[in-house]
Tab-separated table of C-alpha atoms in Angstrom:
chain	number	residue	atom	x	y	z
A	21	MET	CA	0.091	0.158	-0.515
A	22	THR	CA	1.652	3.563	-1.071
A	23	ILE	CA	2.152	6.731	0.885
A	24	HIS	CA	-1.113	8.672	-0.740
A	25	SER	CA	-3.369	5.225	-0.365
A	26	LEU	CA	-2.505	5.507	3.328
A	27	ASN	CA	-3.418	9.004	3.689
A	28	THR	CA	-6.454	8.648	1.327
A	29	LYS	CA	-8.174	6.617	4.030
A	30	ARG	CA	-6.431	8.337	7.606
A	31	ALA	CA	-8.480	10.940	5.555
A	32	SER	CA	-11.433	8.931	4.786
A	33	ARG	CA	-11.848	7.740	8.216
A	34	SER	CA	-11.589	11.031	9.886
A	35	ALA	CA	-14.034	12.931	7.056
A	36	GLU	CA	-16.586	10.010	7.763
A	37	SER	CA	-16.160	10.340	11.814
A	38	ARG	CA	-16.620	14.618	12.219
A	39	VAL	CA	-19.103	13.907	10.007
A	40	ALA	CA	-20.720	11.320	12.418
A	41	ALA	CA	-20.217	12.833	15.592
A	42	GLN	CA	-22.479	15.779	14.155
A	43	ASP	CA	-26.050	16.557	15.802
A	44	TRP	CA	-28.419	15.561	12.438
A	45	ARG	CA	-31.273	15.772	13.760
A	46	VAL	CA	-30.635	19.037	14.700
A	47	LEU	CA	-29.036	20.011	11.428
A	48	VAL	CA	-32.323	18.118	9.154
A	49	SER	CA	-34.799	20.624	11.308
A	50	GLU	CA	-31.915	23.344	10.681
A	51	LEU	CA	-32.507	22.288	6.997
A	52	ASN	CA	-36.258	21.802	6.363
A	53	THR	CA	-37.334	24.569	8.818
A	54	HIS	CA	-35.261	27.728	6.574
A	55	GLY	CA	-33.298	26.262	4.776
A	56	SER	CA	-29.842	26.435	5.345
A	57	ALA	CA	-27.803	24.864	8.442
A	58	VAL	CA	-24.295	25.413	10.596
A	59	MET	CA	-21.892	22.163	10.896
A	60	PRO	CA	-18.904	23.895	13.535
A	61	GLY	CA	-15.833	23.541	13.741
A	62	LEU	CA	-15.639	21.354	11.078
A	63	LEU	CA	-12.358	21.772	9.887
A	64	SER	CA	-9.626	22.778	12.305
A	65	ALA	CA	-7.607	25.695	11.663
A	66	GLU	CA	-4.640	24.134	10.636
A	67	GLU	CA	-6.468	22.113	7.623
A	68	CYS	CA	-8.455	25.214	6.760
A	69	ALA	CA	-4.427	26.957	6.129
A	70	LYS	CA	-3.694	24.186	4.191
A	71	ILE	CA	-6.732	24.781	2.353
A	72	ALA	CA	-6.084	28.487	1.266
A	73	ALA	CA	-2.031	27.304	0.702
A	74	LEU	CA	-2.995	25.332	-2.515
A	75	TYR	CA	-5.387	28.709	-3.947
A	76	PRO	CA	-1.514	29.590	-6.095
A	77	HIS	CA	-0.271	25.599	-7.081
A	78	GLU	CA	-2.743	25.079	-10.271
A	79	GLU	CA	-1.693	22.041	-10.253
A	80	HIS	CA	-4.766	21.271	-8.489
A	81	PHE	CA	-7.863	22.861	-10.976
A	82	ARG	CA	-8.578	22.423	-13.862
A	83	SER	CA	-9.734	25.616	-14.930
A	84	HIS	CA	-9.574	29.176	-13.007
A	85	VAL	CA	-12.405	32.703	-12.971
A	86	VAL	CA	-11.918	35.474	-12.239
A	87	MET	CA	-16.293	36.241	-11.501
A	88	ALA	CA	-15.785	40.176	-12.649
A	89	ARG	CA	-14.779	39.023	-16.812
A	90	HIS	CA	-18.537	36.726	-16.170
A	91	GLY	CA	-20.836	39.367	-14.607
A	92	PHE	CA	-20.131	37.123	-11.967
A	93	GLY	CA	-18.841	39.972	-8.845
A	94	LYS	CA	-15.929	40.911	-8.328
A	95	GLY	CA	-13.157	38.186	-6.691
A	96	GLU	CA	-11.931	34.511	-7.893
A	97	TYR	CA	-12.238	30.552	-7.791
A	98	ARG	CA	-10.822	27.904	-8.890
A	99	TYR	CA	-12.597	24.464	-9.590
A	100	PHE	CA	-10.370	21.263	-8.131
A	101	ARG	CA	-8.952	18.954	-10.764
A	102	TYR	CA	-9.726	14.981	-9.838
A	103	PRO	CA	-8.495	12.936	-7.977
A	104	LEU	CA	-9.756	16.042	-4.787
A	105	PRO	CA	-7.658	16.836	-2.161
A	106	ASP	CA	-7.866	13.458	0.458
A	107	LEU	CA	-9.812	15.625	3.297
A	108	ILE	CA	-11.614	16.919	-0.090
A	109	GLU	CA	-13.053	13.772	-1.254
A	110	GLY	CA	-13.772	12.386	2.210
A	111	LEU	CA	-15.492	14.756	3.178
A	112	ARG	CA	-17.438	15.028	0.563
A	113	THR	CA	-18.317	10.744	0.299
A	114	ALA	CA	-19.155	11.213	3.765
A	115	LEU	CA	-21.759	14.220	4.047
A	116	TYR	CA	-23.734	12.670	1.013
A	117	PRO	CA	-25.973	9.742	2.637
A	118	HIS	CA	-27.388	12.397	5.222
A	119	LEU	CA	-27.794	15.012	2.599
A	120	ALA	CA	-28.743	11.912	0.291
A	121	SER	CA	-32.322	10.898	2.775
A	122	VAL	CA	-33.038	14.589	3.177
A	123	ALA	CA	-32.677	15.624	-0.683
A	124	ASN	CA	-35.205	13.194	-1.507
A	125	ASP	CA	-37.273	13.638	1.664
A	126	TRP	CA	-37.877	17.816	-0.070
A	127	ASN	CA	-37.684	15.686	-3.751
A	128	GLU	CA	-41.425	14.227	-2.447
A	129	LYS	CA	-43.189	16.556	-0.096
A	130	MET	CA	-42.343	18.748	-3.573
A	131	GLY	CA	-43.622	15.985	-6.060
A	132	VAL	CA	-40.121	16.121	-7.373
A	133	ALA	CA	-40.214	12.209	-9.379
A	134	GLN	CA	-36.039	12.918	-9.045
A	135	ARG	CA	-34.635	10.331	-6.335
A	136	TYR	CA	-31.120	10.352	-5.152
A	137	PRO	CA	-28.405	6.453	-4.177
A	138	ALA	CA	-27.698	6.588	-0.622
A	139	ASP	CA	-24.290	6.008	-1.472
A	140	HIS	CA	-22.322	9.220	-3.670
A	141	ALA	CA	-20.413	7.417	-6.321
A	142	ALA	CA	-23.726	5.681	-7.518
A	143	PHE	CA	-24.871	9.651	-8.135
A	144	LEU	CA	-21.736	10.499	-9.661
A	145	LYS	CA	-22.121	7.399	-12.570
A	146	ARG	CA	-25.599	8.343	-13.627
A	147	CYS	CA	-24.142	12.421	-13.622
A	148	HIS	CA	-21.112	10.327	-15.625
A	149	ASP	CA	-23.947	8.657	-18.150
A	150	GLU	CA	-25.124	12.250	-18.317
A	151	GLY	CA	-21.939	13.696	-19.381
A	152	GLN	CA	-21.521	15.417	-16.623
A	153	THR	CA	-17.732	14.661	-15.342
A	154	LYS	CA	-16.404	17.544	-14.658
A	155	PRO	CA	-15.569	18.008	-10.292
A	156	THR	CA	-17.201	20.507	-9.073
A	157	PRO	CA	-15.527	20.780	-5.679
A	158	LEU	CA	-13.772	24.702	-6.124
A	159	LEU	CA	-11.688	26.949	-3.955
A	160	LEU	CA	-13.484	31.228	-3.864
A	161	GLN	CA	-10.454	33.205	-2.958
A	162	TYR	CA	-11.352	36.900	-2.097
A	163	GLY	CA	-10.309	40.864	-1.827
A	164	PRO	CA	-11.450	44.401	-0.741
A	165	GLY	CA	-14.027	45.281	-2.521
A	166	ASP	CA	-14.665	41.930	-3.724
A	167	PHE	CA	-18.182	40.463	-3.868
A	168	ASN	CA	-20.291	37.224	-5.305
A	169	CYS	CA	-23.330	37.423	-6.799
A	170	LEU	CA	-26.024	35.302	-5.750
A	171	HIS	CA	-26.411	32.372	-7.836
A	172	GLN	CA	-27.128	28.940	-8.575
A	173	ASP	CA	-24.585	26.029	-9.499
A	174	LEU	CA	-26.472	23.607	-11.328
A	175	TYR	CA	-23.542	22.473	-14.126
A	176	GLY	CA	-25.732	20.426	-16.360
A	177	ALA	CA	-29.656	18.972	-16.282
A	178	LEU	CA	-28.805	16.729	-13.397
A	179	ALA	CA	-27.849	18.663	-10.175
A	180	PHE	CA	-27.721	17.286	-5.863
A	181	PRO	CA	-30.495	19.663	-4.236
A	182	LEU	CA	-28.142	20.312	-1.337
A	183	GLN	CA	-24.647	22.022	-0.887
A	184	VAL	CA	-21.529	22.873	1.389
A	185	ALA	CA	-19.147	25.491	1.623
A	186	ILE	CA	-17.000	26.068	4.378
A	187	LEU	CA	-14.667	28.988	6.052
A	188	LEU	CA	-11.281	28.751	5.794
A	189	SER	CA	-10.668	32.453	6.955
A	190	GLU	CA	-11.487	33.754	10.400
A	191	PRO	CA	-14.179	37.080	10.414
A	192	GLY	CA	-12.544	39.771	12.512
A	193	GLU	CA	-9.317	38.525	11.710
A	194	ASP	CA	-8.583	37.549	8.151
A	195	PHE	CA	-11.041	40.115	6.895
A	196	THR	CA	-13.810	42.062	7.663
A	197	GLY	CA	-17.177	41.476	5.274
A	198	GLY	CA	-18.462	39.053	3.245
A	199	GLU	CA	-20.661	37.996	5.279
A	200	PHE	CA	-22.839	34.199	2.952
A	201	VAL	CA	-25.748	35.352	2.259
A	202	LEU	CA	-29.200	34.504	0.509
A	203	THR	CA	-32.603	34.575	-0.503
A	204	GLU	CA	-35.294	33.163	-0.001
A	205	GLN	CA	-38.202	33.742	-3.003
A	206	ARG	CA	-42.247	32.040	-2.233
A	207	PRO	CA	-44.518	32.786	-4.521
A	208	ARG	CA	-46.242	36.307	-4.461
A	209	MET	CA	-44.037	36.988	-2.262
A	210	GLN	CA	-40.960	39.805	-2.066
A	211	SER	CA	-37.587	37.716	-1.961
A	212	ARG	CA	-36.158	36.760	2.035
A	213	ALA	CA	-32.835	37.844	2.832
A	214	GLU	CA	-30.734	35.381	5.719
A	215	VAL	CA	-27.136	36.537	6.791
A	216	VAL	CA	-25.576	33.079	7.844
A	217	PRO	CA	-22.582	34.357	10.825
A	218	LEU	CA	-19.798	31.382	10.245
A	219	ARG	CA	-16.353	31.459	11.866
A	220	LYS	CA	-13.531	29.474	10.002
A	221	GLY	CA	-13.727	25.658	10.026
A	222	ASP	CA	-17.500	26.618	10.140
A	223	ALA	CA	-19.325	24.320	7.144
A	224	VAL	CA	-22.840	26.370	6.417
A	225	ILE	CA	-25.059	23.452	4.451
A	226	PHE	CA	-27.602	24.793	2.148
A	227	ALA	CA	-30.392	24.476	-0.410
A	228	VAL	CA	-28.799	25.239	-4.217
A	229	ARG	CA	-32.013	26.245	-5.879
A	230	ASN	CA	-35.435	24.892	-4.227
A	231	ARG	CA	-36.979	23.447	-1.335
A	232	PRO	CA	-40.046	22.787	0.441
A	233	VAL	CA	-42.240	24.807	2.845
A	234	GLU	CA	-45.484	24.248	4.406
A	235	GLY	CA	-48.350	25.783	3.747
A	236	SER	CA	-51.929	25.781	4.402
A	237	ARG	CA	-52.943	23.367	1.294
A	238	GLY	CA	-50.023	21.301	1.477
A	239	TYR	CA	-46.393	21.711	0.259
A	240	TYR	CA	-44.838	24.129	-1.368
A	241	ARG	CA	-41.752	24.993	-3.614
A	242	VAL	CA	-39.512	28.125	-3.013
A	243	ASN	CA	-36.904	29.401	-4.701
A	244	LEU	CA	-33.679	29.291	-2.903
A	245	ARG	CA	-30.362	32.495	-4.753
A	246	HIS	CA	-27.110	31.788	-2.022
A	247	GLY	CA	-23.467	34.803	-2.907
A	248	VAL	CA	-21.472	36.466	-0.338
A	249	SER	CA	-21.620	40.946	0.259
A	250	ARG	CA	-18.874	43.284	-0.210
A	251	LEU	CA	-15.401	42.387	1.171
A	252	ARG	CA	-14.658	45.834	3.444
A	253	SER	CA	-10.921	44.946	3.970
A	254	GLY	CA	-8.044	41.706	4.309
A	255	ARG	CA	-8.699	37.767	2.247
A	256	ARG	CA	-11.190	35.447	2.464
A	257	HIS	CA	-11.311	32.056	1.029
A	258	THR	CA	-13.937	29.255	0.904
A	259	VAL	CA	-14.624	26.221	-0.370
A	260	GLY	CA	-17.729	24.959	-1.120
A	261	ILE	CA	-18.087	21.350	-2.136
A	262	ILE	CA	-20.818	20.510	-4.603
A	263	PHE	CA	-21.982	16.954	-4.666
A	264	HIS	CA	-22.931	16.863	-8.695
A	265	ASP	CA	-20.081	16.937	-11.843
A	266	SER	CA	-20.390	19.154	-14.219
A	267	LYS	CA	-20.836	19.218	-18.247
């Protein structure tokens, strides 16, 4: 067995244990009520620093996006290439089964036929069969004045309904401003905005596009977008874990 495979196994076991240690009853309740939920301290400060330090090294990434060139905001991000860094791959695999049960429950309530397998490898095979073969986990970097416009990360016909973002920088020390923002549009109502407070190493789970909300006549579908407010000072790094692959 090679050193790389040993490190991969350790990272996988570490990811599984820290994900299992989360209070999923509370997290699922938060997701169902608000469309987002925070996992505090998912990564250590050392792990955050190591992931953020990958940003300048192009060999880890398949593409580089400068947001202003596309009207996405200001700032930039890089999509990881396969194989993903061990810890990110481990977290993607370990988080998916917990979120797949939420996704299937949501689709049932919204009358959507799509169901998701319990195993992430099985879901990725579906993506690849649809021609979505490019990895979507990404590393984002913001400087003073940068922001991310409200958006949805879809990338193809097959999209998993939830995703995760992990803050790698410490608010008030590494940067100011730069809050994670969600908006929710309900039918015939004005949009509702929510700022999700995060510390370094915290992860937020949130809806990619839609979620069910219970009304007087049963469940109805609401539309969500997410973004990042303007950075006032410093530098902010975030890693995004998206569970479907891209065309």
